[in-house]
Short mmCIF file of C-alpha atoms and ligand atoms in Angstrom, two decimals:
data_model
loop_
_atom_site.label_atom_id
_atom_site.label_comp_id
_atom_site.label_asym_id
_atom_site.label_seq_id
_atom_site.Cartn_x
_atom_site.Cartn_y
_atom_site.Cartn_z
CA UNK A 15 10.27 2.64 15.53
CA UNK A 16 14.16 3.84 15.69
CA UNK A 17 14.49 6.96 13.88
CA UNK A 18 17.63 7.33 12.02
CA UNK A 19 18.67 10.95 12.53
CA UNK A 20 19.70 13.28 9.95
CA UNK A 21 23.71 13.47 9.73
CA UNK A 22 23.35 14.90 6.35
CA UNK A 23 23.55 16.25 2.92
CA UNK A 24 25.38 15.38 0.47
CA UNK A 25 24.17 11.87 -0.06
CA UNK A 26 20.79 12.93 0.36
CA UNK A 27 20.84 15.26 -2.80
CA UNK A 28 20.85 12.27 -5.00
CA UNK A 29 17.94 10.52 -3.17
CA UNK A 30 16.05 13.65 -3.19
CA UNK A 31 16.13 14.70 -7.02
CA UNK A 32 14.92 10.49 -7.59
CA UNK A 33 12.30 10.77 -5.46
CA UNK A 34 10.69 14.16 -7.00
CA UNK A 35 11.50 12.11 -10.84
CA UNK A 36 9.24 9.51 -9.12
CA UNK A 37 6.58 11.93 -7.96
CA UNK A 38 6.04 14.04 -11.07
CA UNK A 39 5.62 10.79 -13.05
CA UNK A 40 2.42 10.76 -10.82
CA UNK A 41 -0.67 12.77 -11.67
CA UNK A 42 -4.36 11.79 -10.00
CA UNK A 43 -7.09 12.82 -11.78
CA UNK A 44 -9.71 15.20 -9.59
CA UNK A 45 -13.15 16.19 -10.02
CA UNK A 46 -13.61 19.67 -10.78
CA UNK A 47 -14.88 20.65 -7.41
CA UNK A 48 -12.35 18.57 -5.16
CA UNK A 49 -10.18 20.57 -2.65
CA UNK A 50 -6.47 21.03 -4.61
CA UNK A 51 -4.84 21.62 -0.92
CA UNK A 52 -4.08 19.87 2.40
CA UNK A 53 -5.69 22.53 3.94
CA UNK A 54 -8.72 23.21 2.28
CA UNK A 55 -9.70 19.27 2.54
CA UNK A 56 -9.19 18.82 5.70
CA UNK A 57 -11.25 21.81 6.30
CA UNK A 58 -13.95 20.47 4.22
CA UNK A 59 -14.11 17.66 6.94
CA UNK A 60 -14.02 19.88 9.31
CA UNK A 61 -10.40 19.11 10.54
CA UNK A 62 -7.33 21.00 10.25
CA UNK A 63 -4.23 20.04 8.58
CA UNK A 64 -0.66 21.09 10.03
CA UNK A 65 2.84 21.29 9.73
CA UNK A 66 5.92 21.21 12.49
CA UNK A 67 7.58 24.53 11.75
CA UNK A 68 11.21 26.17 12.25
CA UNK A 69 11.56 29.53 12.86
CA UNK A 70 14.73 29.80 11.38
CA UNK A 71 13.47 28.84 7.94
CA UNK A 72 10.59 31.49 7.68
CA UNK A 73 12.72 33.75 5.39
CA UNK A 74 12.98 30.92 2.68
CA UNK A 75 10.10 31.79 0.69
CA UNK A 76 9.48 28.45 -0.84
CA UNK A 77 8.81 26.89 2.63
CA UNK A 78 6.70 30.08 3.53
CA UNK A 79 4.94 29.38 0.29
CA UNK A 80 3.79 26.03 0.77
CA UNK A 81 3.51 26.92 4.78
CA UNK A 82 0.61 29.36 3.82
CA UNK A 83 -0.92 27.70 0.95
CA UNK A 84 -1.14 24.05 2.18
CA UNK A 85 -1.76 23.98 5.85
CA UNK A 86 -4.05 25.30 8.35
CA UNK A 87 -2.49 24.64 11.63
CA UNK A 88 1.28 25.50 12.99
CA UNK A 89 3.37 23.66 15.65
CA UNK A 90 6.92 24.64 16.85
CA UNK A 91 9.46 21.90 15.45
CA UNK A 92 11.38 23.42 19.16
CA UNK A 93 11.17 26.87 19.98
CA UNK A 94 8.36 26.50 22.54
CA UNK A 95 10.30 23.95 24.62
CA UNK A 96 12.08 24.21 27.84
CA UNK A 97 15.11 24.53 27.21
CA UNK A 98 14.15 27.45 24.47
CA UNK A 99 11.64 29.06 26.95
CA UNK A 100 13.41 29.33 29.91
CA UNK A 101 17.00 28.75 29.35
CA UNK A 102 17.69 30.09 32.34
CA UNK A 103 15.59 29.89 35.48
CA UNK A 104 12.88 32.54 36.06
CA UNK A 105 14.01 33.99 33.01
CA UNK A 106 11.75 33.68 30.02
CA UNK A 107 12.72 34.37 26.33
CA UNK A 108 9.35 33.91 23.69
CA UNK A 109 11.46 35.62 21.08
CA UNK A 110 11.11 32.81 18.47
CA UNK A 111 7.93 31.00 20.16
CA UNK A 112 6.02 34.24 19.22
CA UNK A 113 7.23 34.28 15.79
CA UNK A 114 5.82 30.84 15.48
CA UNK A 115 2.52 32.03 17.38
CA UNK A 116 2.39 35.08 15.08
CA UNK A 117 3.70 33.12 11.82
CA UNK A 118 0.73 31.29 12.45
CA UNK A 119 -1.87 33.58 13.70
CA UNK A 120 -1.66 35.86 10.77
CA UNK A 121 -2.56 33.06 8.24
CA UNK A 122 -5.61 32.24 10.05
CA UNK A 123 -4.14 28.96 11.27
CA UNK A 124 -4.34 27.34 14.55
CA UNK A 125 -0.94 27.32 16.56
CA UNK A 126 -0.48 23.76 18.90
CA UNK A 127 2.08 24.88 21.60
CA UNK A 128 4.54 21.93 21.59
CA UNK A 129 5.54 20.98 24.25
CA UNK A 130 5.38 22.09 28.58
CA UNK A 131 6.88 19.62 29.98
CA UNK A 132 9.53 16.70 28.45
CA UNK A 133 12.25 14.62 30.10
CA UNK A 134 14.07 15.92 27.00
CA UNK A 135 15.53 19.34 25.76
CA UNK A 136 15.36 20.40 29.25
CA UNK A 137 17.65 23.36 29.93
CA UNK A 138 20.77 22.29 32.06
CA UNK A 139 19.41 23.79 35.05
CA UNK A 140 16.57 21.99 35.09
CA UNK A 141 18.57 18.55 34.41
CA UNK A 142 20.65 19.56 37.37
CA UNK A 143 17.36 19.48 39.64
CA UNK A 144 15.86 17.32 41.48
CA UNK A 145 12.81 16.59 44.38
CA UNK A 146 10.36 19.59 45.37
CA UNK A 147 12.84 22.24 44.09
CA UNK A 148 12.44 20.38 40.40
CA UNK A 149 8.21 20.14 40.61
CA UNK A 150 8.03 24.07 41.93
CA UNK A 151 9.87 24.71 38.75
CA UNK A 152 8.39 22.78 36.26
CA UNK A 153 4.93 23.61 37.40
CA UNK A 154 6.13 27.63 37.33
CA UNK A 155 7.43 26.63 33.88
CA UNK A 156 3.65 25.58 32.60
CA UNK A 157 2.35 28.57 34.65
CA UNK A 158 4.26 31.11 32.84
CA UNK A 159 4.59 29.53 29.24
CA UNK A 160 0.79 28.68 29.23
CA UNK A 161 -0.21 31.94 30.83
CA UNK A 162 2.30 34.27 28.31
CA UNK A 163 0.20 32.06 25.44
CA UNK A 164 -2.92 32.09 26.97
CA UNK A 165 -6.20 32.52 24.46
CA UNK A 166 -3.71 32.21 21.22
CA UNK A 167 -3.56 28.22 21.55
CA UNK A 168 -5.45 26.09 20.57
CA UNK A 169 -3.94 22.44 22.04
CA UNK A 170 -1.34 22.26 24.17
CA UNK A 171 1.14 19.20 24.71
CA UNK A 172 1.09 19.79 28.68
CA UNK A 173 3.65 16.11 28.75
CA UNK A 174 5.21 15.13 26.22
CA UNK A 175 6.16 10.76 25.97
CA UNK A 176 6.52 10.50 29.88
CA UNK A 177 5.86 6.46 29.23
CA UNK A 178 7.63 4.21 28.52
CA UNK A 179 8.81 1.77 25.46
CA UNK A 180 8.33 -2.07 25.33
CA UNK A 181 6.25 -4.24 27.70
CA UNK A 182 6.12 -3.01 30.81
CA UNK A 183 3.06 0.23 29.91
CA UNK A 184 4.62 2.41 32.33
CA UNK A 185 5.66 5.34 33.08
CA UNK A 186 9.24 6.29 31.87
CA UNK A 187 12.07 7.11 34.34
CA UNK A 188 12.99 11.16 34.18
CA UNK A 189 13.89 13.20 36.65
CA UNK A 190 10.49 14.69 36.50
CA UNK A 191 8.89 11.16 36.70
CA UNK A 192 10.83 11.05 40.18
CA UNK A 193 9.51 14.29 41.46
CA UNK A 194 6.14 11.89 42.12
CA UNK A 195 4.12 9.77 39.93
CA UNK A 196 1.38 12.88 40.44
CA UNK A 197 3.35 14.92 38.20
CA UNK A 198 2.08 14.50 35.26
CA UNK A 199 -1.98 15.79 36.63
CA UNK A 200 -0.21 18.76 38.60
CA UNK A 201 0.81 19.92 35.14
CA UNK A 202 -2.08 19.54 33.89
CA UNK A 203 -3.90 21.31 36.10
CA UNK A 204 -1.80 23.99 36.34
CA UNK A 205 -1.48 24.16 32.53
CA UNK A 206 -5.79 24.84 32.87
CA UNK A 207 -5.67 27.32 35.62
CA UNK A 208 -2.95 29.78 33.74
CA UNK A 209 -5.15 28.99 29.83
CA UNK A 210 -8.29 27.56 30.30
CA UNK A 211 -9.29 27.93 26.58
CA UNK A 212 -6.23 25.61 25.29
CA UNK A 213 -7.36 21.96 25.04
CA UNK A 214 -4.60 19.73 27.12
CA UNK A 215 -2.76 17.18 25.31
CA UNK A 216 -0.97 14.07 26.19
CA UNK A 217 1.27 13.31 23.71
CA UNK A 218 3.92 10.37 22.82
CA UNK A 219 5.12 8.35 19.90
CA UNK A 220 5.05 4.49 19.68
CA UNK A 221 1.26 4.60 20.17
CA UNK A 222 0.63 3.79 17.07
CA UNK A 223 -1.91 0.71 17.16
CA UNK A 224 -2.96 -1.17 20.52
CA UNK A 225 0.09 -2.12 22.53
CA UNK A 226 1.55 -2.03 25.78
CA UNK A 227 2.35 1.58 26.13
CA UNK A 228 -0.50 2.91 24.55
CA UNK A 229 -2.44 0.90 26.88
CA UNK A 230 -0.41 2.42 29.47
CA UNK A 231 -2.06 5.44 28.52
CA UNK A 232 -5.12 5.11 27.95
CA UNK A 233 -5.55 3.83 31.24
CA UNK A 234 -4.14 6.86 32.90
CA UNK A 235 -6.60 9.25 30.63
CA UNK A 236 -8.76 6.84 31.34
CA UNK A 237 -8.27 7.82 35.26
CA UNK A 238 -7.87 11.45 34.88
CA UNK A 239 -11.52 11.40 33.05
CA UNK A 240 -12.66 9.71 36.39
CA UNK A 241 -11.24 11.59 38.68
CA UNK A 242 -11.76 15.69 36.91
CA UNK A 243 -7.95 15.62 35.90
CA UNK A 244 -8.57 18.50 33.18
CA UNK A 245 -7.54 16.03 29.87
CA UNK A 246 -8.87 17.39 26.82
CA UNK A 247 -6.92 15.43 23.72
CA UNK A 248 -4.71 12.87 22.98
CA UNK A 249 -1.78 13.31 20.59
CA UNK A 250 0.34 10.47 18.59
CA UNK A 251 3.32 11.48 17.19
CA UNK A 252 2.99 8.98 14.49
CA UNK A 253 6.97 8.65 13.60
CA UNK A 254 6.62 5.65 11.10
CA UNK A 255 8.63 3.34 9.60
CA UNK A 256 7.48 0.91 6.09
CA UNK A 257 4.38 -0.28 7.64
CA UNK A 258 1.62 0.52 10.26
CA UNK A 259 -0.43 -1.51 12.78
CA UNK A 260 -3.75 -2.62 12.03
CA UNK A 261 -5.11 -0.92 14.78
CA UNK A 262 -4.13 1.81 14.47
CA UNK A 263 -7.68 3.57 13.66
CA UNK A 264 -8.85 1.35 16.78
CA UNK A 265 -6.62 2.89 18.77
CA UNK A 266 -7.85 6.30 18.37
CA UNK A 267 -11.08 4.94 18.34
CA UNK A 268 -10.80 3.67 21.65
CA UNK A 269 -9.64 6.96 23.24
CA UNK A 270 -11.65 8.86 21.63
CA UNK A 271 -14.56 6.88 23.53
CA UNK A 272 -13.02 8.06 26.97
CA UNK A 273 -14.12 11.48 25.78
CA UNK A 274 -11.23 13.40 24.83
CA UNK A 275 -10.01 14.37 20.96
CA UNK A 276 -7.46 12.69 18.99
CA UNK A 277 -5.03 14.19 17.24
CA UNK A 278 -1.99 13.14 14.86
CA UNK A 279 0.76 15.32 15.77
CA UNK A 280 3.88 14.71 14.69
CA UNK A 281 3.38 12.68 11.47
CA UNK A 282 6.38 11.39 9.05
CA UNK A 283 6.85 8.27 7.24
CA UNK A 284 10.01 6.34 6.06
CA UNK A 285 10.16 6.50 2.25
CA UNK A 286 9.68 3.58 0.29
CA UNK A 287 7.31 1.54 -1.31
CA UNK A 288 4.95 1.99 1.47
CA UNK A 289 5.18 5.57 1.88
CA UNK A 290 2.33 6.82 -0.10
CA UNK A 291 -0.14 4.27 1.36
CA UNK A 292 1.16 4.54 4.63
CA UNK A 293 0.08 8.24 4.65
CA UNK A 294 -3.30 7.62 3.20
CA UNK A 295 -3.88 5.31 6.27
CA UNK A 296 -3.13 7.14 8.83
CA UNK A 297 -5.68 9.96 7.09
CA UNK A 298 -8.44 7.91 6.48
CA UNK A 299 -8.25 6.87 9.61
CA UNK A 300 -8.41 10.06 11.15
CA UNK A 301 -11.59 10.82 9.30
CA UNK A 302 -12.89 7.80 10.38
CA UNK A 303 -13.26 8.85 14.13
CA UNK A 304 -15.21 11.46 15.09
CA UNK A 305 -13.31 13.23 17.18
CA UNK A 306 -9.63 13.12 15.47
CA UNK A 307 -9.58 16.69 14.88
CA UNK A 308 -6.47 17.47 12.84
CA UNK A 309 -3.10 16.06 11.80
CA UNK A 310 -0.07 17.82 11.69
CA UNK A 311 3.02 16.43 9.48
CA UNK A 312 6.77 16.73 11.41
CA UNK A 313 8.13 19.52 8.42
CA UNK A 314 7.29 20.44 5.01
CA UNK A 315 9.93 19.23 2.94
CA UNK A 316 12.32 16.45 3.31
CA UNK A 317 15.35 18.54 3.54
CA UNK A 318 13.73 20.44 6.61
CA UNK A 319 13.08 17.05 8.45
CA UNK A 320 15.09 15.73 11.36
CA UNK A 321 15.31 12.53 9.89
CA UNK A 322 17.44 11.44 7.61
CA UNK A 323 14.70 8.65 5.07
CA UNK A 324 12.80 11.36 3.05
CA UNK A 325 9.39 11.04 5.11
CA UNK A 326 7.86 13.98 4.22
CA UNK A 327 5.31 14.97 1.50
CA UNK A 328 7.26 17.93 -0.13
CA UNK A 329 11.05 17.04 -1.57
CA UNK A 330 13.62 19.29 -1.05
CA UNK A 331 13.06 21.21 -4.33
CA UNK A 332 9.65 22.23 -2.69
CA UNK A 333 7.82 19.74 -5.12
CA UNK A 334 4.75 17.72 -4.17
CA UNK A 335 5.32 13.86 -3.63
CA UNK A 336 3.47 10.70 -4.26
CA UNK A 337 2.71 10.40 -0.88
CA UNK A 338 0.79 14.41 -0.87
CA UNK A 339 -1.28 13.43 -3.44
CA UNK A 340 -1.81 10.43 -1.81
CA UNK A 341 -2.98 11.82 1.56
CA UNK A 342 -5.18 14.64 -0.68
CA UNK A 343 -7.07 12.40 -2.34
CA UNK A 344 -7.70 10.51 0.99
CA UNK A 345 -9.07 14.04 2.37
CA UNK A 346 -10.99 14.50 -0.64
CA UNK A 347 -12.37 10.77 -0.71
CA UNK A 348 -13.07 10.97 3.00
CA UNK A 349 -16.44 11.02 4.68
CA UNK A 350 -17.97 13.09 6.76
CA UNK A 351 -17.99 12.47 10.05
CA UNK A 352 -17.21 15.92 11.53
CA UNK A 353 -15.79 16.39 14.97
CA UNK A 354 -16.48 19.02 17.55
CA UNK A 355 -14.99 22.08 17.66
CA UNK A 356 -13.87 23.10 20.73
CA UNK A 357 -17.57 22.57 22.55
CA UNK A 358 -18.75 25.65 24.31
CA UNK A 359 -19.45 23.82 27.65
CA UNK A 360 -23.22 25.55 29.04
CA UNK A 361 -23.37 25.28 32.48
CA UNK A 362 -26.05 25.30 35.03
CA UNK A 363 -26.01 25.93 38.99
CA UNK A 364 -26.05 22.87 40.74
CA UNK A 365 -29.12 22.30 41.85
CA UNK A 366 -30.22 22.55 45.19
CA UNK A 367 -31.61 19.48 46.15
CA UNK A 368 -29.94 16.79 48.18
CA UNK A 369 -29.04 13.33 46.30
CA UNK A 370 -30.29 14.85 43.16
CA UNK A 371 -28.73 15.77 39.96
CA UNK A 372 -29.42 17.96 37.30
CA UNK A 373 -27.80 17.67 33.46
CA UNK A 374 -27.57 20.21 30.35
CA UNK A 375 -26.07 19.35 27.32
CA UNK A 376 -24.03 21.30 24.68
CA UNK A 377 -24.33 20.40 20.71
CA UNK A 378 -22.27 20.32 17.72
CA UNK A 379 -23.77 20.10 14.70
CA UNK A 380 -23.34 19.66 10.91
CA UNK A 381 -25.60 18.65 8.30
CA UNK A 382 -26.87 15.29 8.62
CA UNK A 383 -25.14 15.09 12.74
CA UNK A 384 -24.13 16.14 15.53
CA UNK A 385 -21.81 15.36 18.71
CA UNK A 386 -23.79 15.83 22.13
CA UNK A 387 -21.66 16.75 24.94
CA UNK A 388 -23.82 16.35 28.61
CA UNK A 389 -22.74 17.72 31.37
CA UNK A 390 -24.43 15.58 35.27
CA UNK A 391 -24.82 18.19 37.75
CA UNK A 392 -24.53 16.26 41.76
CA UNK A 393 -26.64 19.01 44.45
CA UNK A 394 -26.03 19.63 47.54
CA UNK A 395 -25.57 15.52 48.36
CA UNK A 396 -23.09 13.29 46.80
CA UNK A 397 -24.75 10.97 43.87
CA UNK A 398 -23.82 7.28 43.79
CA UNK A 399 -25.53 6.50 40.54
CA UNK A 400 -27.28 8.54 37.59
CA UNK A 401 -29.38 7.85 34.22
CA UNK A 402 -30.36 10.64 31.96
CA UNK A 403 -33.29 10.45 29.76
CA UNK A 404 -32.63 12.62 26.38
CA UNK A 405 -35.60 13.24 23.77
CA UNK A 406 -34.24 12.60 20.01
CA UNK A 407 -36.00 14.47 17.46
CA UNK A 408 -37.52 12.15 15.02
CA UNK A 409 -34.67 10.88 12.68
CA UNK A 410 -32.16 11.12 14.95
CA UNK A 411 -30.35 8.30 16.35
CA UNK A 412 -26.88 7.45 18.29
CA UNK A 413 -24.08 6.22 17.08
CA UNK A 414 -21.55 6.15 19.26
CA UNK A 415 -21.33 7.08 23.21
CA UNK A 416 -18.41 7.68 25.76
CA UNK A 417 -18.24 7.94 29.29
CA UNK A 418 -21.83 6.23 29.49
CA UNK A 419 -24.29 3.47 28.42
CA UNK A 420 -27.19 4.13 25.97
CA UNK A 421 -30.42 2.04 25.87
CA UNK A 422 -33.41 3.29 23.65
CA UNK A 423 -32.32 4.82 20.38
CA UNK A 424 -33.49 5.84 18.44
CA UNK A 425 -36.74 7.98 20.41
CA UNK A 426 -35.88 8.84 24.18
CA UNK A 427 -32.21 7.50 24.89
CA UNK A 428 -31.44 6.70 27.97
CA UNK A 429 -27.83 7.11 29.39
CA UNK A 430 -26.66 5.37 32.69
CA UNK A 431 -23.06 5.97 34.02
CA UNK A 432 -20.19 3.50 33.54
CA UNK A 433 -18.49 2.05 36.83
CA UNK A 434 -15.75 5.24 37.13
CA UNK A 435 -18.44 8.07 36.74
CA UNK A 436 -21.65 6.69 38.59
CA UNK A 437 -20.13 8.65 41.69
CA UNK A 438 -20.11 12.23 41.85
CA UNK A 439 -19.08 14.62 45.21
CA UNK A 440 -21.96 17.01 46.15
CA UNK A 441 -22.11 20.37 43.80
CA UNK A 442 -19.34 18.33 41.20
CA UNK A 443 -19.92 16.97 37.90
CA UNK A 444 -19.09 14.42 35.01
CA UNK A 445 -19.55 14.19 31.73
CA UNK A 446 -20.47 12.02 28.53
CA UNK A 447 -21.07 11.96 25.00
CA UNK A 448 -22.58 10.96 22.80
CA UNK A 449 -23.04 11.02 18.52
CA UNK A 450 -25.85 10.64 16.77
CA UNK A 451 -27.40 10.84 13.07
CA UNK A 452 -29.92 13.90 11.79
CA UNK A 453 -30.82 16.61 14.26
CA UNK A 454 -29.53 16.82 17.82
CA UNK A 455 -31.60 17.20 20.67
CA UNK A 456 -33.42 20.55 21.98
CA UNK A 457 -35.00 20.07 25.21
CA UNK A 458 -32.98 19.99 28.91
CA UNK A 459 -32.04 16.28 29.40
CA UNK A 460 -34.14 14.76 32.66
CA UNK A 461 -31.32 13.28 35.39
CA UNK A 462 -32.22 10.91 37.71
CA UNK A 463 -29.93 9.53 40.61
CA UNK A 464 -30.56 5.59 40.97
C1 LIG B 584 12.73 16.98 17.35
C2 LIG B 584 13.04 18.12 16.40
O1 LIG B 584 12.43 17.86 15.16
C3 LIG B 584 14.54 18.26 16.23
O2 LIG B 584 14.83 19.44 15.49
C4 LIG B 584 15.22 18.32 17.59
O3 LIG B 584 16.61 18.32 17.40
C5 LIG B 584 14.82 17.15 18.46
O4 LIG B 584 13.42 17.12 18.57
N1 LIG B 584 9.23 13.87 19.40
C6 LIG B 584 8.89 15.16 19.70
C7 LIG B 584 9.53 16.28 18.97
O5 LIG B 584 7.98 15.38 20.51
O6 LIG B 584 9.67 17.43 19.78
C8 LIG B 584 10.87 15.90 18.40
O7 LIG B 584 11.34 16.99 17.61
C9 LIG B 584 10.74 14.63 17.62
C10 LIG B 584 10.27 13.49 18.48
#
């Protein structure tokens, strides 16, 4: 959608003070042991909740206030960006990123480090570069900002809307973009050698249902997934307008079955009629797939957005909105699919045996399910093709899979690979996933290469 841009305030005042008469008319009824914050539901379902913050508004103590009551994860509105990061090159300033980091941090919330590498707010040195000089600096830029972060993040946007809009699902020209369509996995990769504990985001805006562009992307995910590109999560900004796409819960869906999270990053909605429902959407959609793991809202109170239609769930007196209760009573109402939290990933040697393979598999689990993450081992020879045989518990049985094909549930499962994983280079590996219902499964998965 077009954002209309703040140019601001006096104007505004008016709309503001009738939208918080609206609100207060508005009170939901709860049941005595229902969450009464953003935060606290979302946690409930095992999800955070977040805001886009401004360092430069952490000394007004009613935004601090509903900051460290309501929400459980942080994101800088811009002071992690280039141009705020390196303004000039080689020379780093974290001055306000760190407040952000440690803003966070000390309220027990999770900090996503927005964003490595854009074709926009790019310090002028950077704009004026082009070629191999531009990709050595940019991939120094995620080196150092990822590495001076490194173990305090916990999602990075590595790129940030690199495709582009209508029709064509491509990429987007930038002067980064001309550096070599491979820019986009260098970052990536370099983004996981300085923090390996940050999970890697792609993230963009106009994604918001199954189109051209987020096609565009999920194909590309889709490829890195293949080919080891370390890919971890997807973000969408989710910038909307007065109504939504009916896909847009598919859409997660559907990347969320390539095997990496989902995440809402960047949320705000044009006020109107809509608003309120519009919100409630978007979060029951994201408890509706497994692996959404948190959504973050683009400010706390209208009057802190940069835009200029009231899409936030606070007004600027700090009040709660129509469209907050809205989304809490979605959290409350929501079920319970859980997703995983940040997977510790068991590894194995190889083993040593030509054209075998070998798998082990990881488990998160809540009461009443779990999400399986297994991991194929190739030996010593390249494998061509694999199946893996994995003994449910009685009770259990699979929901959903990515990055394979189950046959057998509920008892022994077995999981054969999908055309872009079957082949894997001697001593590499792939992986899949899979969810499933009751307990998840103890014993060592058997591989076998076909
Ligand atoms: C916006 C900020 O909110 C503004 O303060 C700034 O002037 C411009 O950028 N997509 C993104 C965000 O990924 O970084 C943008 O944030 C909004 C659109």
């Amino acid at each position: 959608m077009q954002i209309r841009k703040r140019p601001r305030r006096t104007a505004l005042l008016a709309m503001v003070s009738a939208a918080a008469t609206a609100a207060t008319g508005l009170v939901f009824a709860s049941t005595a042991d229902a969450a009464t914050t953003l935060g606290a539901s979302a946690a409930e379902k095992g999800r955070y909740f977040g805001a886009a913050i401004a360092a430069g508004r952490l000394g007004d103590s009613t935004y601090t206030r509903l900051l460290t009551t309501e929400f459980t994860s942080v994101t800088p509105e811009n002071e992690m960006k280039w141009d705020a990061t390196e303004p000039q090159q080689g020379r780093f300033s974290f001055t306000n990123g760190d407040r952000i980091l440690n803003q966070g941090l000390s309220n027990g919330s999770k900090v996503r480090g927005h964003a490595l590498l854009w074709h926009a707010q790019q310090p002028g040195w950077a704009q004026s570069l082009s070629g191999s000089a531009l990709r050595n600096a940019a991939i120094n830029h995620v080196t150092q900002v990822a590495g001076h972060y490194k173990g305090k993040i916990y999602a990075w946007d590595v790129v940030n809307e690199a495709f582009a809009d209508g029709g064509s699902g491509g990429r987007r020209d930038s002067n980064l973009q001309r550096t070599g369509n491979d820019w986009i996995e260098a970052a990536f990769r370099a983004a996981r050698a300085a923090d390996p504990a940050a999970k890697l985001c792609y993230n963009d805006y106009n994604t918001d249902g199954i189109n051209a562009k987020s096609t565009g992307i999920y194909t590309m995910v889709r490829d890195f997934k293949a080919r080891g590109v370390p890919i971890d999560c997807v973000g969408f900004q989710s910038h909307l307008g007065t109504g939504i796409d009916s896909s847009y819960q598919a859409n997660l869906q559907r990347f969320a079955d390539l095997g990496v999270d989902v995440q809402i990053t960047e949320l705000d909605v044009q006020q109107g009629g809509n608003q309120a429902n519009i919100y409630a959407t978007v979060t029951r959609a994201c408890l509706a797939v497994a692996r959404c793991t948190g959504i973050t809202v683009w400010g706390i109170r209208d009057s802190d957005s940069w835009r200029d239609d009231n899409p936030l769930l606070f007004d600027g007196g700090g009040n709660k909105k129509a469209a907050y209760t809205s989304v809490l009573n979605a959290l409350n109402a929501g079920g319970t699919t859980t997703p995983p939290s940040s997977p510790p990933v068991t590894t194995s040697p190889p083993p040593s045996g030509g054209g075998a393979c070998a798998a082990t598999v990881s488990l998160n689990s809540w009461n009443g399910g779990y999400v399986a993450t297994v991991r194929v081992n190739a030996g010593s020879a390249p494998v061509n093709g694999w199946t893996v045989a994995v003994a449910l518990p009685s009770g259990s049985a699979v929901t959903s899979t990515w990055n394979a094909t189950a046959t057998g549930s509920p008892g022994t499962v077995s999981f054969r690979n999908v055309t872009y994983n079957g082949q894997i280079p001697a001593g590499g590996h792939t992986e899949f996933g899979f969810q499933g219902t009751g307990a998840g499964p103890t014993a060592t998965p058997a591989c076998t290469v076909t």
